[in-house]
């Protein structure tokens, strides 16, 4: 993962302000990854240790395979792995986008409506305590093995971080800025576009990122419960067949999927709020 | 046209029941059009509260405020306010923050480009128009906020400790600018401050506010020549004003 513990990136202080934002954002991501070399060294060391520890202690392959076995066996099954990555990816991305599309407006409505704040908001807060994933078997039972129940479960695990952070984000403009806007006579819409929305974006992204981490988890567990394709299905079958090597290969692709989703959101954050404190170059 | 502001038996209580905080008042005060009035008082005496009520941003508990005889019932949009905490937004440059004042009013900032440049030059920020607030020191942010409050050319100005975070030197130079601006255009200015010297130097009238619940203990006309430069500040008359006001605060146990 693009770890927040990675050393500060050594990027130049300021690229020209009008250079392509996308190019700069990608460049920033690459630099951050490049700056993570101590971590990468550790990472490689970890797998070397794994490889030789398994060989040294003679751990049987059906308990714990070596990384090299995982790579070679996984490679032999690559078409299916890619196929299933696509399946799980579709579930995760669809569910994620749907959760954002629903969660953001609901969060916005609650932040601005005192009535909803006293009804829906406490309801959501108490639902937040319920482990949403526990609903997974029910949805599989109601809706069968198809795409729909998986997407719904992903929506369920992504919706709350998005909505609750949006409520917080849109409800916490400082007194001073609120008064400043009122003193200009600006209407609610103009105030929203010029001040409330940009001020809320950083906190919204906290929710978006958290939800991005949840998305693949939701999709995988939904697939464990009942499916005939996807990486979760693959992992559970491989494990049942005493093939931990293939299970690890599935986990690897699942990790890539999660990273890709999180990376996209991070990139979007970089593009939309380059001014924010978490995005600043030092 | 600068406005005359009349404050009539105004008071403010926050909350109700046993937790109620009587912050301010009752106060009667007339601020003549074109005068420079300082509200001078200890922390927590209700200076910011009074200023917000004058701006129509906070409802009075009792009493009323009139601008040229017109009762204040909603936020007044014809004034320039510098709030105690600056209202710069982090996603806009200094220039963009100043333009925000205009954009929120539905004005096109383009015709104001020259004015923005002049304002920035007057507070010595000309090289920082394109910088973001986080690239500025606290004092520089304060100066940018000063420009933001003035860009729409208001005739009434409310300043809540505008020079609070500035270093002594910048403070002195902005006082001079503020005085020049006031002398040139004669807006009505309400100026909140902790500093007795600053109040005496800048004001035509100093209102001494008591500790909470704030009341106006004395209104003192400062009869010193303009502009109040170093020489005036060194004069015995200036020192006497400062000394008298210190005496009032000493009697209240604040000093
Ligand atoms: N929203 C609020 N709710 C409750 N009490 C408040 C509120 N705003 C201010 N007060 C109280 O009113 C009193 C006056 O506050 P105010 O901010 O006007 O003081 P001030 O004179 O501006 O002080 P300072 O010089 O420290 O800025 C304080 O005692 C404060 O506790
Ligand atoms: Mg105050």
XYZ file of N, CA and C in Angstrom, chain A residues 14 173 176-187 190-191 194-196 198-200 274-276 280-281, chain B residues 52 56-58 75-77 81 83-87 89-92 100-101 103-106 132 134-135 148:
162
model
N 7.486 23.412 -6.348
C 6.299 23.813 -7.096
C 6.455 23.643 -8.595
N -18.848 23.851 8.905
C -18.217 25.085 8.447
C -18.041 26.007 9.657
N -16.997 31.603 11.712
C -16.441 32.784 11.056
C -16.748 32.797 9.561
N -16.541 31.648 8.900
C -16.803 31.602 7.460
C -18.298 31.707 7.176
N -19.111 31.083 8.027
C -20.555 31.181 7.840
C -20.975 32.649 7.899
N -20.441 33.363 8.890
C -20.789 34.780 9.042
C -20.266 35.602 7.888
N -19.058 35.265 7.449
C -18.488 35.982 6.315
C -19.412 35.864 5.104
N -19.869 34.652 4.824
C -20.760 34.443 3.678
C -22.061 35.221 3.855
N -22.611 35.179 5.052
C -23.860 35.908 5.281
C -23.671 37.406 5.095
N -22.511 37.904 5.510
C -22.285 39.347 5.430
C -22.172 39.838 3.989
N -21.961 38.912 3.058
C -21.884 39.321 1.657
C -23.256 39.274 0.997
N -24.232 38.724 1.683
C -25.562 38.607 1.107
C -25.682 37.461 0.103
N -24.666 36.594 0.031
C -24.708 35.476 -0.910
C -25.845 34.514 -0.545
N -26.543 34.018 -1.547
C -27.622 33.055 -1.321
C -27.063 31.684 -0.981
N -24.974 29.938 -3.958
C -23.656 30.511 -4.209
C -22.721 30.173 -3.048
N -23.231 30.280 -1.818
C -22.430 29.930 -0.646
C -21.979 28.482 -0.730
N -19.233 28.098 -3.639
C -17.981 28.845 -3.440
C -17.287 28.465 -2.134
N -18.057 28.102 -1.119
C -17.427 27.898 0.189
C -17.734 26.535 0.820
N -19.014 26.203 0.957
C -19.347 24.984 1.703
C -18.782 23.721 1.061
N -16.212 23.215 -1.310
C -14.761 23.017 -1.194
C -14.303 22.799 0.245
N -14.942 23.466 1.199
C -14.530 23.297 2.590
C -14.820 21.884 3.087
N -15.832 21.240 2.494
C -16.243 19.914 2.959
C -15.434 18.787 2.309
N -5.869 19.705 -4.163
C -4.403 19.788 -4.070
C -3.949 20.738 -2.965
N -4.852 21.602 -2.516
C -4.499 22.606 -1.508
C -4.543 22.055 -0.098
N -5.120 20.864 0.055
C -5.359 20.411 1.423
C -4.079 19.979 2.125
N -0.140 18.467 0.727
C 0.883 19.465 0.487
C 2.262 18.871 0.302
N 3.034 19.451 -0.607
C 4.434 19.065 -0.740
C 5.247 19.915 0.219
N -20.676 41.877 16.078
C -21.514 40.991 15.267
C -22.963 41.483 15.240
N -25.414 42.844 12.076
C -26.652 42.112 11.794
C -26.433 40.613 11.719
N -25.282 40.138 12.224
C -24.974 38.707 12.138
C -25.373 37.954 13.397
N -25.792 38.707 14.415
C -26.193 38.105 15.679
C -27.387 38.913 16.171
N -28.342 40.523 8.144
C -26.936 40.877 7.920
C -26.818 42.061 6.959
N -26.030 43.032 7.323
C -25.846 44.193 6.453
C -24.775 43.867 5.436
N -25.080 44.126 4.172
C -24.122 43.767 3.120
C -23.318 44.983 2.656
N -16.114 43.768 6.945
C -15.838 43.227 8.268
C -14.533 42.465 8.267
N -13.042 39.822 10.665
C -13.399 39.010 11.829
C -12.177 38.721 12.685
N -12.447 38.315 13.920
C -11.341 38.042 14.840
C -10.434 36.920 14.314
N -11.040 35.835 13.810
C -10.256 34.811 13.111
C -10.395 35.108 11.635
N -9.291 35.011 10.909
C -9.400 35.446 9.517
C -10.263 34.504 8.695
N -10.834 35.054 7.655
C -11.777 34.290 6.833
C -11.155 33.930 5.491
N -9.833 31.267 2.905
C -10.092 29.845 2.680
C -8.841 29.201 2.094
N -8.527 27.958 2.517
C -7.242 27.379 2.134
C -7.135 26.999 0.656
N -8.279 26.883 -0.033
C -8.193 26.423 -1.422
C -8.011 27.565 -2.423
N -7.972 28.785 -1.945
C -7.782 29.897 -2.862
C -6.499 30.637 -2.540
N -12.981 36.406 -3.558
C -14.121 35.671 -3.000
C -15.158 36.642 -2.423
N -14.699 37.670 -1.772
C -15.594 38.708 -1.253
C -16.488 39.249 -2.379
N -16.990 37.749 -5.474
C -17.770 36.685 -6.106
C -18.999 36.330 -5.279
N -18.845 36.307 -3.961
C -20.003 35.995 -3.115
C -21.074 37.072 -3.245
N -20.674 38.257 -3.631
C -21.634 39.338 -3.841
C -22.179 39.353 -5.255
N -21.748 38.363 -6.051
C -22.211 38.292 -7.429
C -21.529 39.307 -8.321
N -0.839 30.628 -1.527
C -1.976 30.188 -0.722
C -1.757 30.579 0.738
N -1.562 29.012 3.458
C -0.626 28.238 4.275
C 0.832 28.597 3.992
N 1.072 29.309 2.889
C 2.439 29.726 2.589
C 2.764 31.075 3.217
N -9.166 41.621 1.990
C -10.434 40.949 1.695
C -11.615 41.768 2.242
